[in-house]
Amino acid sequence: MMENTQTFDTPDGVNAVIEPMDATGYLAPVGFEDQLEAELGDVIERHDRLMFAPGPERRVFWAQNVWRNPVRIAIPSIKGAAKILKFNQRNWALFKFDHFSRAKLIEGHLPHVSAKRQVFGEPAPTAPLGSWTLIDPDTIIASADCSSPWKNGEVEFEEDKVTPPNRAYLKLWEAFTRLGAYPQAGDRTMDLGGSPGGWTWVLHEFGTDVISIDKARLDAKIANLPRVDFRQESAFGLNPEEIGYIDWLCSDVICYPDRLFTLVNQWMDAGMATNFICTIKLQGDTDYSAITQFADIPGSKVVHLYNNKHELTWMKVPGVTDQD
């Protein structure tokens, strides 16, 4: 057995062969399988969106969930498979890609895991959640230790379908929820690329004073909120010293990654912002050097949010992202 793996055991009366894989599993977001496979480079096994690469967990950007220390289990029966999983951990999430009926039968013998949507403002789940999949009728791959506390990394929210002018607000909701850190009432915040106003609305709801910047106008009901200062100009023409200190600088502005990198460095070099959440917009083939320059900024990280599209999110929050 590989060193430092989490040991899987079998309960009395169940005969099964359990084999550590000496690899790590990475689950790609739907539609971004090619990006993950290219990023890993040495995929040794693939099951639909789930890919395995040798060795311990790596820094990757296009994984929705990471399966640490996975094992391959030759299962004796449907009930036997469920007994093995329950013996090692209570909560398990099924990744389905084949053998649906048999997988569903195994799932039916496992404790129910709530499928209710995340309510924004409530903390992320804390109970350990393992992942498993049925790769053929008699073989399971399972990991008791996964990177995401949500089933298959799917952060589904109870949405507000009335107030925000678009669904982009879900990205900011997810970022804050994953961080477990939020703006406080009275903070000074900034939304770059604010139109039509989804992120501005989120920041305003915390009780912050929001400077919203965009060449395009905000939705009128967002622009008229009491603590929103909308400025119809380019985010790239701002002088941090003239704007003044910002507690949370958030950006969903559409631009090339290099241009965003220059912008955030301008604010960091000036010492005029502490916390950053910025969308890295990507076009065409993924430019990994452009992404890596963000990930290499000390104390920060780059992730693909469940609510991202062909984009990644860079976050720098002292005391949070520097501990990951």
mmCIF file of N, CA, C and O in Angstrom, residues 6 8 27 64-68 85 88-95 107 110-116 118 124-132 142-155:
data_model
loop_
_atom_site.group_PDB
_atom_site.id
_atom_site.type_symbol
_atom_site.label_atom_id
_atom_site.label_comp_id
_atom_site.label_asym_id
_atom_site.label_seq_id
_atom_site.Cartn_x
_atom_site.Cartn_y
_atom_site.Cartn_z
ATOM 1 N N GLN A 6 -5.022 6.682 2.855
ATOM 2 C CA GLN A 6 -6.071 6.366 3.810
ATOM 3 C C GLN A 6 -6.471 4.916 3.551
ATOM 4 O O GLN A 6 -6.826 4.549 2.439
ATOM 5 N N PHE A 8 -8.493 1.581 3.300
ATOM 6 C CA PHE A 8 -9.853 1.070 3.196
ATOM 7 C C PHE A 8 -9.879 -0.317 3.803
ATOM 8 O O PHE A 8 -8.973 -1.122 3.585
ATOM 9 N N LEU A 27 -11.933 15.362 -11.351
ATOM 10 C CA LEU A 27 -13.209 15.403 -12.060
ATOM 11 C C LEU A 27 -13.323 16.721 -12.810
ATOM 12 O O LEU A 27 -13.321 17.796 -12.193
ATOM 13 N N GLN A 64 -13.119 20.055 -10.915
ATOM 14 C CA GLN A 64 -14.281 20.431 -10.109
ATOM 15 C C GLN A 64 -14.256 19.722 -8.758
ATOM 16 O O GLN A 64 -14.829 20.207 -7.788
ATOM 17 N N ASN A 65 -13.599 18.568 -8.719
ATOM 18 C CA ASN A 65 -13.426 17.829 -7.473
ATOM 19 C C ASN A 65 -12.178 16.975 -7.621
ATOM 20 O O ASN A 65 -11.876 16.494 -8.714
ATOM 21 N N VAL A 66 -11.447 16.800 -6.532
ATOM 22 C CA VAL A 66 -10.226 15.988 -6.540
ATOM 23 C C VAL A 66 -10.433 14.799 -5.616
ATOM 24 O O VAL A 66 -10.853 14.958 -4.471
ATOM 25 N N TRP A 67 -10.143 13.602 -6.135
ATOM 26 C CA TRP A 67 -10.260 12.369 -5.366
ATOM 27 C C TRP A 67 -8.867 11.980 -4.877
ATOM 28 O O TRP A 67 -8.009 11.569 -5.654
ATOM 29 N N ARG A 68 -8.631 12.090 -3.570
ATOM 30 C CA ARG A 68 -7.320 11.793 -3.002
ATOM 31 C C ARG A 68 -7.262 10.328 -2.549
ATOM 32 O O ARG A 68 -8.224 9.803 -2.007
ATOM 33 N N LEU A 85 -18.389 0.528 1.558
ATOM 34 C CA LEU A 85 -18.360 1.995 1.605
ATOM 35 C C LEU A 85 -18.809 2.498 2.973
ATOM 36 O O LEU A 85 -18.151 3.354 3.578
ATOM 37 N N ASN A 88 -16.318 2.301 5.822
ATOM 38 C CA ASN A 88 -15.181 3.222 5.793
ATOM 39 C C ASN A 88 -15.576 4.673 6.031
ATOM 40 O O ASN A 88 -14.746 5.481 6.446
ATOM 41 N N GLN A 89 -16.832 5.003 5.769
ATOM 42 C CA GLN A 89 -17.283 6.396 5.948
ATOM 43 C C GLN A 89 -18.791 6.424 5.766
ATOM 44 O O GLN A 89 -19.347 5.601 5.027
ATOM 45 N N ARG A 90 -19.450 7.396 6.376
ATOM 46 C CA ARG A 90 -20.905 7.433 6.262
ATOM 47 C C ARG A 90 -21.381 8.001 4.935
ATOM 48 O O ARG A 90 -22.252 7.426 4.282
ATOM 49 N N ASN A 91 -20.877 9.171 4.557
ATOM 50 C CA ASN A 91 -21.459 9.917 3.437
ATOM 51 C C ASN A 91 -20.688 9.689 2.137
ATOM 52 O O ASN A 91 -19.470 9.899 2.084
ATOM 53 N N TRP A 92 -21.440 9.338 1.101
ATOM 54 C CA TRP A 92 -20.827 9.051 -0.195
ATOM 55 C C TRP A 92 -21.646 9.676 -1.319
ATOM 56 O O TRP A 92 -22.873 9.657 -1.294
ATOM 57 N N ALA A 93 -20.930 10.220 -2.315
ATOM 58 C CA ALA A 93 -21.567 10.806 -3.494
ATOM 59 C C ALA A 93 -21.221 9.957 -4.702
ATOM 60 O O ALA A 93 -20.042 9.650 -4.943
ATOM 61 N N LEU A 94 -22.205 9.589 -5.462
ATOM 62 C CA LEU A 94 -22.009 8.774 -6.661
ATOM 63 C C LEU A 94 -21.728 9.659 -7.861
ATOM 64 O O LEU A 94 -22.472 10.605 -8.136
ATOM 65 N N PHE A 95 -20.651 9.343 -8.589
ATOM 66 C CA PHE A 95 -20.434 9.937 -9.906
ATOM 67 C C PHE A 95 -20.881 8.911 -10.936
ATOM 68 O O PHE A 95 -20.278 7.850 -11.071
ATOM 69 N N GLU A 107 -26.315 2.614 -4.548
ATOM 70 C CA GLU A 107 -26.590 3.893 -3.888
ATOM 71 C C GLU A 107 -27.787 3.767 -2.944
ATOM 72 O O GLU A 107 -27.831 4.396 -1.882
ATOM 73 N N LEU A 110 -26.971 2.886 0.587
ATOM 74 C CA LEU A 110 -26.114 3.817 1.330
ATOM 75 C C LEU A 110 -26.960 4.851 2.053
ATOM 76 O O LEU A 110 -28.092 5.136 1.633
ATOM 77 N N PRO A 111 -26.446 5.440 3.131
ATOM 78 C CA PRO A 111 -27.190 6.515 3.800
ATOM 79 C C PRO A 111 -27.498 7.652 2.830
ATOM 80 O O PRO A 111 -26.670 7.995 1.981
ATOM 81 N N HIS A 112 -28.675 8.213 2.972
ATOM 82 C CA HIS A 112 -29.080 9.311 2.092
ATOM 83 C C HIS A 112 -28.245 10.560 2.375
ATOM 84 O O HIS A 112 -28.025 10.927 3.527
ATOM 85 N N VAL A 113 -27.762 11.176 1.307
ATOM 86 C CA VAL A 113 -27.045 12.447 1.419
ATOM 87 C C VAL A 113 -27.955 13.537 0.876
ATOM 88 O O VAL A 113 -28.420 13.461 -0.268
ATOM 89 N N SER A 114 -28.211 14.549 1.683
ATOM 90 C CA SER A 114 -29.145 15.603 1.297
ATOM 91 C C SER A 114 -28.740 16.258 -0.009
ATOM 92 O O SER A 114 -27.569 16.568 -0.233
ATOM 93 N N ALA A 115 -29.721 16.449 -0.874
ATOM 94 C CA ALA A 115 -29.476 17.097 -2.162
ATOM 95 C C ALA A 115 -30.016 18.526 -2.179
ATOM 96 O O ALA A 115 -30.149 19.128 -3.240
ATOM 97 N N LYS A 116 -30.320 19.076 -0.996
ATOM 98 C CA LYS A 116 -30.884 20.425 -0.973
ATOM 99 C C LYS A 116 -29.846 21.441 -1.428
ATOM 100 O O LYS A 116 -28.633 21.260 -1.262
ATOM 101 N N GLN A 118 -27.621 24.874 -1.766
ATOM 102 C CA GLN A 118 -26.904 25.728 -0.824
ATOM 103 C C GLN A 118 -27.643 27.057 -0.675
ATOM 104 O O GLN A 118 -28.027 27.691 -1.662
ATOM 105 N N ALA A 124 -20.470 26.393 4.079
ATOM 106 C CA ALA A 124 -20.342 25.196 3.256
ATOM 107 C C ALA A 124 -20.480 23.959 4.131
ATOM 108 O O ALA A 124 -20.217 24.010 5.337
ATOM 109 N N PRO A 125 -20.917 22.840 3.567
ATOM 110 C CA PRO A 125 -21.014 21.611 4.360
ATOM 111 C C PRO A 125 -19.666 21.252 4.986
ATOM 112 O O PRO A 125 -18.606 21.505 4.409
ATOM 113 N N THR A 126 -19.707 20.663 6.168
ATOM 114 C CA THR A 126 -18.479 20.292 6.858
ATOM 115 C C THR A 126 -18.327 18.784 7.041
ATOM 116 O O THR A 126 -17.236 18.312 7.350
ATOM 117 N N ALA A 127 -19.401 18.025 6.851
ATOM 118 C CA ALA A 127 -19.310 16.573 7.019
ATOM 119 C C ALA A 127 -18.450 15.969 5.918
ATOM 120 O O ALA A 127 -18.576 16.351 4.741
ATOM 121 N N PRO A 128 -17.568 15.042 6.250
ATOM 122 C CA PRO A 128 -16.760 14.390 5.204
ATOM 123 C C PRO A 128 -17.653 13.749 4.148
ATOM 124 O O PRO A 128 -18.668 13.115 4.482
ATOM 125 N N LEU A 129 -17.289 13.930 2.894
ATOM 126 C CA LEU A 129 -18.074 13.387 1.784
ATOM 127 C C LEU A 129 -17.135 12.693 0.811
ATOM 128 O O LEU A 129 -16.323 13.346 0.150
ATOM 129 N N GLY A 130 -17.239 11.378 0.741
ATOM 130 C CA GLY A 130 -16.440 10.623 -0.211
ATOM 131 C C GLY A 130 -17.129 10.534 -1.558
ATOM 132 O O GLY A 130 -18.303 10.880 -1.700
ATOM 133 N N SER A 131 -16.386 10.062 -2.547
ATOM 134 C CA SER A 131 -16.930 9.899 -3.900
ATOM 135 C C SER A 131 -16.634 8.484 -4.392
ATOM 136 O O SER A 131 -15.598 7.905 -4.060
ATOM 137 N N TRP A 132 -17.551 7.968 -5.197
ATOM 138 C CA TRP A 132 -17.338 6.638 -5.765
ATOM 139 C C TRP A 132 -17.994 6.560 -7.137
ATOM 140 O O TRP A 132 -18.881 7.346 -7.464
ATOM 141 N N ALA A 142 -13.219 4.346 -5.444
ATOM 142 C CA ALA A 142 -13.750 5.187 -4.371
ATOM 143 C C ALA A 142 -12.637 5.983 -3.716
ATOM 144 O O ALA A 142 -11.492 5.540 -3.642
ATOM 145 N N SER A 143 -13.003 7.167 -3.237
ATOM 146 C CA SER A 143 -12.090 8.011 -2.466
ATOM 147 C C SER A 143 -12.853 8.584 -1.289
ATOM 148 O O SER A 143 -13.887 9.244 -1.472
ATOM 149 N N ALA A 144 -12.345 8.349 -0.083
ATOM 150 C CA ALA A 144 -12.999 8.883 1.111
ATOM 151 C C ALA A 144 -12.635 10.338 1.360
ATOM 152 O O ALA A 144 -13.290 11.022 2.142
ATOM 153 N N ASP A 145 -11.603 10.826 0.696
ATOM 154 C CA ASP A 145 -11.086 12.174 0.933
ATOM 155 C C ASP A 145 -11.134 12.964 -0.365
ATOM 156 O O ASP A 145 -10.323 12.737 -1.265
ATOM 157 N N CYS A 146 -12.086 13.870 -0.476
ATOM 158 C CA CYS A 146 -12.258 14.663 -1.697
ATOM 159 C C CYS A 146 -12.123 16.152 -1.381
ATOM 160 O O CYS A 146 -12.360 16.586 -0.257
ATOM 161 N N SER A 147 -11.781 16.917 -2.395
ATOM 162 C CA SER A 147 -11.507 18.341 -2.179
ATOM 163 C C SER A 147 -12.769 19.161 -1.974
ATOM 164 O O SER A 147 -12.734 20.202 -1.329
ATOM 165 N N SER A 148 -13.893 18.720 -2.539
ATOM 166 C CA SER A 148 -15.119 19.511 -2.461
ATOM 167 C C SER A 148 -16.080 18.927 -1.443
ATOM 168 O O SER A 148 -16.306 17.714 -1.415
ATOM 169 N N PRO A 149 -16.701 19.773 -0.605
ATOM 170 C CA PRO A 149 -17.710 19.281 0.330
ATOM 171 C C PRO A 149 -19.077 19.104 -0.320
ATOM 172 O O PRO A 149 -20.014 18.645 0.335
ATOM 173 N N TRP A 150 -19.200 19.486 -1.613
ATOM 174 C CA TRP A 150 -20.446 19.312 -2.342
ATOM 175 C C TRP A 150 -20.351 18.103 -3.274
ATOM 176 O O TRP A 150 -19.268 17.778 -3.784
ATOM 177 N N LYS A 151 -21.454 17.445 -3.506
ATOM 178 C CA LYS A 151 -21.489 16.275 -4.371
ATOM 179 C C LYS A 151 -20.932 16.600 -5.747
ATOM 180 O O LYS A 151 -21.440 17.496 -6.441
ATOM 181 N N ASN A 152 -19.858 15.911 -6.112
ATOM 182 C CA ASN A 152 -19.186 16.106 -7.396
ATOM 183 C C ASN A 152 -18.827 17.565 -7.662
ATOM 184 O O ASN A 152 -18.717 17.988 -8.818
ATOM 185 N N GLY A 153 -18.632 18.331 -6.586
ATOM 186 C CA GLY A 153 -18.231 19.727 -6.735
ATOM 187 C C GLY A 153 -19.323 20.636 -7.270
ATOM 188 O O GLY A 153 -19.040 21.756 -7.704
ATOM 189 N N GLU A 154 -20.559 20.204 -7.215
ATOM 190 C CA GLU A 154 -21.671 20.953 -7.815
ATOM 191 C C GLU A 154 -22.300 21.878 -6.766
ATOM 192 O O GLU A 154 -23.068 21.442 -5.922
ATOM 193 N N VAL A 155 -21.963 23.157 -6.849
ATOM 194 C CA VAL A 155 -22.454 24.139 -5.876
ATOM 195 C C VAL A 155 -23.716 24.785 -6.450
ATOM 196 O O VAL A 155 -23.666 25.802 -7.146
#
